[in-house]
Amino acid sequence: MQTKIQDDPMFLEVQNLSVDLKEFYLDNVNLSLDKNSYMVIIGPTGSGKSVLLETIAGFYRAEKGKIFLEGKEITELNPENRGISIVYQDYVLFPHMNIFENISYGLKKKTKDEEIIKSKVLKMAKLLKIDHLLHRNPDTLSGGEKQRTAIARSLIVEPRILLMDEPFSAVDVSTHAYLTKLIKNVIADYETTCIHVTHNFNDVWNLADKVAVMKEGKILQQDIPTEVFSKPSHNFVADFVGIHNIFEGEIIEKEGSLTKIKLDSDLIVYSSDSSEDSGKILVGIRPENVIFSNETFVSSVQNQIKGVVNEIVKVGPIVWIEVKIGQINFKGILTPNSCEKLKIKKGKNIYLSFKSVNVKIIDKKEFYTP
Ligand SMILES: Nc1ncnc2c1ncn2[C@@H]1O[C@H](COP(=O)(O)OP(=O)(O)OP(=O)(O)O)[C@@H](O)[C@H]1O
Ligand SMILES: [Mg+2]
């Protein structure tokens, strides 16, 4: 294949990258990232997120494809010559060195000037709020403090890209939120381009300029978070990001700005999305966008349908309500309070309302078939 040289290359460009690990295949991955932007990668366990990061870092050999950084190919470069740092979830610090020595470790390979080293470590430690810990040994630190040290150590060498593999997964929820805030500040200050693997969707909302969804060694979709979450391109992505109502349907016609879609059991729904596909498509409706009522009501909402409560499942502070409409099972969520108010019980007739903007068309051509 001809190497693609662009006039204005993306900061990081991964082209048709495949890695063969015998029992796992990273399959023709394409990925692009602007300078100073933040990519978050999500996907189920075993989908190849870590293998992808480690291939970008240079630990796995590409069987096929190319990686470009700032327009220069790095596919065959040794890891230490790529200018890429990687941070793991289990913050591997050097146990026999104190925090100052841990952070300055990589920097010492670049400069011998003690004053420069000291001031750089101090600046970084202040930003990550660990400047009071510099004399301590790693085994006396909390998980969050160790992770901040690991990030400081990786960032201090000013990598061209910082890769983070589930960096916050070993810390509690409030530490996670705190670390998110700190990492945001520090990468803005150091103008670092980041790729961050996570299982936590809050990281997507709080950090990502772009999100990529992986499954079985493939990237299924990469885009800005609102686009991926509101308009998933595959049924798998829709399911993974929490759109539980995914139905096959058929486009009947355009009615003004609305698309009229027929689902199973001749149920008609209206979507504000349009599709170039005529005929079969998938629609996705997030459960939190479904409004329950005992009666029909006059409103601007284009979709109002009647069904029967089929199942009620309480999960933590919310109640999942499954409503049967012909062959279709629709899922919505309510608080226990609302359930009581609406007298929700199995077998009860109920109306579901949802706006046409919340009926998302997932094009058939993008169907993911496992
Ligand atoms: N060195 C290796 N040799 C062979 N197979 C490997 C190797 N490293 C990883 N794998 C396999 O590749 C697949 C993808 O692994 P990877 O660690 O990238 O998943 P992941 O998406 O990061 O999952 P998790 O969310 O659990 O961290 C897994 O099936 C794993 O067993
Ligand atoms: Mg992993």
XYZ file of C-alpha atoms and ligand atoms in Angstrom:
402
model
C 0.000 0.000 0.000
C 1.160 3.491 -0.750
C 2.135 5.533 2.304
C -0.277 8.392 2.755
C 1.534 11.686 3.243
C -0.855 14.501 3.961
C -0.153 18.208 3.539
C -1.489 18.906 6.988
C -1.150 15.664 8.928
C -3.024 14.890 12.107
C -0.822 14.842 15.179
C -1.280 11.085 15.552
C -2.440 8.981 12.678
C -2.843 5.214 12.933
C -3.512 3.666 9.550
C -4.841 0.151 8.941
C -2.959 -1.166 11.952
C -3.142 -4.901 12.576
C -1.360 -6.880 15.252
C -1.340 -10.658 15.365
C -1.056 -12.117 18.862
C -2.163 -15.568 17.667
C -5.147 -15.802 19.998
C -6.053 -12.158 19.463
C -6.039 -9.994 16.388
C -6.019 -6.205 16.416
C -7.914 -5.671 13.253
C -7.238 -2.850 10.806
C -7.398 -0.006 13.295
C -7.598 3.557 11.976
C -7.355 6.367 14.438
C -6.524 10.032 14.256
C -5.938 12.650 16.863
C -5.245 16.390 16.831
C -2.433 17.945 18.832
C -3.390 18.724 22.461
C -6.565 16.737 22.193
C -7.817 14.011 24.498
C -9.057 10.677 23.246
C -10.867 8.224 25.482
C -11.128 4.575 24.420
C -13.953 2.448 25.781
C -14.990 -1.118 25.047
C -15.661 -4.396 26.805
C -12.940 -6.358 28.528
C -10.676 -8.181 26.090
C -11.568 -5.911 23.161
C -7.932 -4.927 22.650
C -7.744 -1.492 24.271
C -4.475 -2.235 26.096
C -2.976 -4.007 23.081
C -3.741 -0.941 20.956
C -2.110 1.428 23.478
C 0.927 -0.812 23.796
C 1.262 -1.056 20.022
C 1.219 2.729 19.747
C 3.853 2.786 22.512
C 5.921 0.268 20.542
C 5.658 -2.868 22.678
C 3.906 -4.933 20.020
C 4.970 -5.245 16.396
C 2.504 -4.165 13.761
C 1.817 -6.978 11.360
C 0.294 -4.500 8.972
C -0.364 -0.775 8.840
C 1.477 2.339 9.901
C 1.661 4.795 12.774
C 2.544 8.436 12.160
C 3.372 10.982 14.824
C 3.587 14.605 13.720
C 3.675 13.408 10.125
C 6.667 11.087 10.653
C 6.324 7.350 10.586
C 7.158 5.668 13.915
C 5.845 2.158 13.190
C 9.254 0.501 13.484
C 10.813 2.794 16.103
C 11.864 1.413 19.487
C 9.564 2.433 22.354
C 12.229 4.701 23.897
C 12.600 6.658 20.658
C 8.913 7.455 20.187
C 8.537 10.142 22.845
C 5.468 8.363 24.192
C 4.802 7.715 27.902
C 2.387 5.179 29.286
C 0.698 5.103 32.710
C -0.962 1.937 34.008
C -3.640 1.411 36.629
C -1.288 -0.242 39.096
C 1.034 2.744 39.380
C 4.341 0.862 39.318
C 6.664 3.116 41.305
C 10.248 2.307 42.257
C 9.862 1.155 45.888
C 13.423 1.999 46.977
C 13.234 5.607 45.740
C 11.372 8.465 47.359
C 8.700 10.419 45.480
C 11.135 13.101 44.284
C 13.474 10.421 42.899
C 10.570 8.571 41.308
C 9.320 11.681 39.508
C 12.772 12.838 38.410
C 13.890 9.387 37.177
C 13.219 9.948 33.458
C 14.225 13.590 33.569
C 17.717 12.673 34.827
C 18.356 10.877 31.555
C 17.697 14.159 29.756
C 19.560 16.652 31.926
C 22.137 16.593 34.708
C 21.352 20.139 35.838
C 20.159 19.655 39.443
C 18.478 23.072 39.589
C 16.443 22.440 36.439
C 15.465 18.994 37.702
C 14.421 20.404 41.072
C 12.331 23.210 39.648
C 10.635 20.967 37.086
C 9.768 18.335 39.703
C 8.450 20.985 42.060
C 6.273 22.610 39.385
C 4.804 19.240 38.384
C 4.331 18.116 42.007
C 2.527 21.372 42.818
C 0.158 20.996 39.884
C -0.665 17.456 40.970
C -0.772 18.476 44.660
C 1.908 16.048 45.799
C 4.635 18.599 46.563
C 4.325 17.835 50.302
C 5.102 14.158 49.665
C 8.401 14.438 47.783
C 10.508 13.044 50.659
C 8.235 10.066 51.314
C 8.568 6.474 50.069
C 5.860 5.058 47.741
C 4.678 2.465 50.274
C 3.542 5.263 52.626
C 1.256 6.839 49.970
C -2.448 6.367 49.303
C -3.600 4.925 45.982
C -4.555 8.351 44.642
C -1.207 9.831 45.699
C 0.703 6.972 44.061
C -1.267 7.429 40.869
C -0.528 11.161 40.816
C 3.163 10.307 41.257
C 2.983 7.869 38.338
C 1.353 10.537 36.162
C 3.933 13.133 37.257
C 6.773 10.746 36.419
C 5.361 10.113 32.950
C 4.549 13.738 32.181
C 7.747 15.324 33.431
C 9.702 14.096 30.413
C 7.149 16.019 28.314
C 6.067 13.121 26.106
C 4.572 13.843 22.732
C 1.691 11.616 23.730
C 0.634 10.409 27.158
C -1.098 7.028 27.091
C -3.090 6.063 30.170
C -4.463 2.576 30.662
C -7.290 2.735 33.228
C -5.275 5.167 35.336
C -8.023 5.807 37.884
C -9.600 2.403 38.209
C -7.859 1.496 41.464
C -9.067 4.581 43.367
C -12.382 5.403 45.039
C -15.090 7.546 43.452
C -14.202 10.856 45.120
C -10.487 10.370 44.417
C -11.421 9.597 40.824
C -13.253 12.929 40.516
C -10.336 14.756 42.154
C -7.770 13.083 39.874
C -9.882 13.944 36.840
C -9.771 17.622 37.781
C -6.022 17.519 38.398
C -5.223 15.673 35.195
C -7.262 18.201 33.236
C -5.226 21.068 34.673
C -1.882 19.409 34.262
C -2.345 18.313 30.649
C -3.639 21.776 29.752
C -0.562 23.291 31.369
C 1.826 20.910 29.604
C -0.180 20.926 26.353
C -0.137 17.154 26.213
C -1.975 14.964 23.736
C -3.592 12.043 25.578
C -5.158 8.684 24.912
C -6.960 7.292 27.935
C -8.508 3.828 28.254
C -11.354 3.547 30.729
C -14.457 1.612 31.731
C -15.961 4.729 33.273
C -18.279 6.797 31.077
C -17.770 9.834 33.319
C -14.215 9.975 31.972
C -15.696 10.276 28.503
C -17.917 13.190 29.499
C -15.344 14.920 31.672
C -12.202 14.517 29.605
C -12.712 13.396 26.042
C -12.567 15.545 22.939
C -13.039 12.324 21.046
C -14.167 8.847 22.078
C -13.419 5.543 20.357
C -15.429 2.381 20.961
C -13.661 -0.968 20.534
C -14.955 -4.486 20.187
C -13.038 -7.641 19.320
C -9.934 -5.838 18.098
C -11.806 -3.328 15.971
C -12.677 0.322 16.435
C -16.373 0.510 15.675
C -16.838 4.252 16.011
C -14.748 7.307 16.900
C -16.176 10.780 17.173
C -16.995 13.519 19.645
C -18.780 12.045 22.694
C -22.194 13.615 22.035
C -22.209 12.123 18.554
C -21.258 8.610 19.711
C -23.697 8.640 22.618
C -26.590 10.183 20.720
C -25.997 8.669 17.335
C -24.165 5.390 17.657
C -23.197 3.962 14.314
C -23.590 0.324 15.299
C -26.114 -1.565 17.350
C -23.282 -2.819 19.564
C -22.158 0.761 20.312
C -25.747 1.756 21.070
C -26.113 -1.120 23.493
C -22.694 -0.536 25.053
C -23.279 3.162 25.708
C -26.645 2.426 27.253
C -29.338 2.809 24.618
C -31.318 -0.218 25.672
C -34.242 0.202 23.321
C -32.942 -0.869 19.939
C -35.507 -2.028 17.423
C -35.512 -3.020 13.809
C -37.724 -0.834 11.725
C -38.548 0.304 8.273
C -38.649 3.860 6.980
C -42.088 4.562 5.573
C -41.791 8.166 4.463
C -40.599 11.671 5.303
C -43.261 13.901 6.852
C -41.766 17.379 6.838
C -38.729 17.271 9.096
C -39.784 13.953 10.585
C -39.040 10.433 9.452
C -41.928 8.021 9.878
C -40.726 4.561 10.895
C -42.650 1.336 11.265
C -41.444 -1.054 13.950
C -42.601 -4.605 14.610
C -46.271 -5.057 15.397
C -46.976 -2.121 13.060
C -45.964 0.367 15.711
C -45.243 3.784 14.190
C -42.613 6.125 15.637
C -41.332 9.470 14.393
C -37.676 10.468 14.374
C -36.047 13.843 13.728
C -33.074 11.987 12.232
C -32.992 11.365 8.556
C -31.364 8.467 6.833
C -30.044 7.980 3.355
C -31.085 4.375 3.657
C -34.560 3.588 2.602
C -36.109 0.496 3.997
C -34.653 -1.380 6.962
C -32.899 0.521 9.720
C -32.435 0.288 13.478
C -33.796 2.831 15.906
C -32.437 3.508 19.373
C -34.299 5.209 22.210
C -32.581 5.789 25.540
C -34.676 4.594 28.514
C -34.218 7.908 30.349
C -35.967 9.695 27.464
C -39.202 7.753 27.875
C -41.959 9.504 29.845
C -44.621 7.359 31.552
C -48.226 8.460 32.088
C -51.563 6.877 32.949
C -53.501 8.912 30.385
C -52.718 10.417 27.028
C -51.865 14.087 27.260
C -51.692 16.950 24.810
C -48.126 18.003 24.159
C -45.597 18.711 21.467
C -44.162 15.214 21.888
C -44.596 13.363 18.604
C -44.566 9.837 19.990
C -47.166 8.574 22.391
C -47.896 4.853 22.525
C -49.888 2.524 24.726
C -48.523 -0.660 26.258
C -48.754 -3.020 29.183
C -46.297 -3.158 32.093
C -44.510 -6.456 31.690
C -41.724 -6.350 34.241
C -40.557 -4.160 37.128
C -36.959 -4.417 38.359
C -35.517 -2.220 41.079
C -31.782 -1.528 40.650
C -30.330 0.721 43.349
C -32.159 4.061 43.329
C -33.978 3.475 40.028
C -36.707 1.150 38.783
C -36.537 -0.368 35.319
C -39.965 -0.765 33.776
C -40.433 -3.045 30.799
C -43.524 -2.314 28.745
C -44.870 -4.676 26.110
C -46.357 -3.245 22.939
C -47.237 -6.147 20.653
C -43.965 -8.018 20.153
C -41.848 -5.109 21.323
C -40.381 -4.744 24.808
C -39.739 -1.118 25.644
C -37.534 -0.177 28.616
C -37.828 2.969 30.665
C -36.669 4.097 34.083
C -38.530 5.675 36.978
C -37.814 6.543 40.577
C -39.614 4.446 43.233
C -41.591 7.598 44.050
C -42.880 7.986 40.501
C -43.748 4.273 40.392
C -45.911 4.763 43.429
C -47.564 7.902 42.042
C -48.381 6.174 38.754
C -49.443 2.987 40.583
C -47.160 0.941 38.351
C -47.793 -2.782 38.564
C -47.491 -5.759 36.280
C -50.309 -5.963 33.729
C -51.263 -2.285 34.002
C -51.964 -0.254 30.871
C -49.523 2.632 30.504
C -48.653 5.345 27.978
C -45.091 6.000 26.854
C -44.125 9.329 25.330
C -40.849 10.371 23.770
C -39.679 13.168 21.527
C -38.754 12.549 17.921
C -35.255 13.980 18.600
C -34.774 11.086 20.995
C -35.532 8.463 18.372
C -32.127 7.812 16.848
C -31.727 6.143 13.498
C -28.843 3.691 13.298
C -28.115 3.043 9.638
C -28.353 -0.541 8.528
C -25.099 -0.341 6.588
C -23.309 0.092 9.908
C -24.883 -2.945 11.573
C -22.418 -4.888 13.574
C -22.774 -8.592 13.088
C -20.803 -10.594 15.609
N 0.922 -10.740 24.810
C -0.228 -11.299 24.444
N -0.256 -12.465 23.756
C -1.406 -13.044 23.367
N -2.617 -12.527 23.634
C -2.664 -11.375 24.311
C -1.485 -10.696 24.753
N -1.854 -9.585 25.406
C -3.192 -9.569 25.373
N -3.686 -10.635 24.716
C -5.091 -10.956 24.466
O -5.607 -9.949 23.637
C -6.955 -9.692 23.995
C -7.125 -8.198 24.226
O -6.443 -7.852 25.409
P -6.400 -6.394 26.007
O -5.565 -6.484 27.236
O -5.971 -5.427 24.979
O -7.932 -6.137 26.369
P -8.577 -4.847 27.011
O -9.558 -4.325 26.044
O -7.498 -3.935 27.472
O -9.373 -5.468 28.240
P -9.559 -4.928 29.748
O -10.684 -3.953 29.673
O -9.935 -6.157 30.498
O -8.263 -4.336 30.192
C -7.265 -10.535 25.199
O -7.987 -11.659 24.780
C -5.906 -10.928 25.723
O -5.942 -12.191 26.334
Mg -6.772 -3.435 29.318
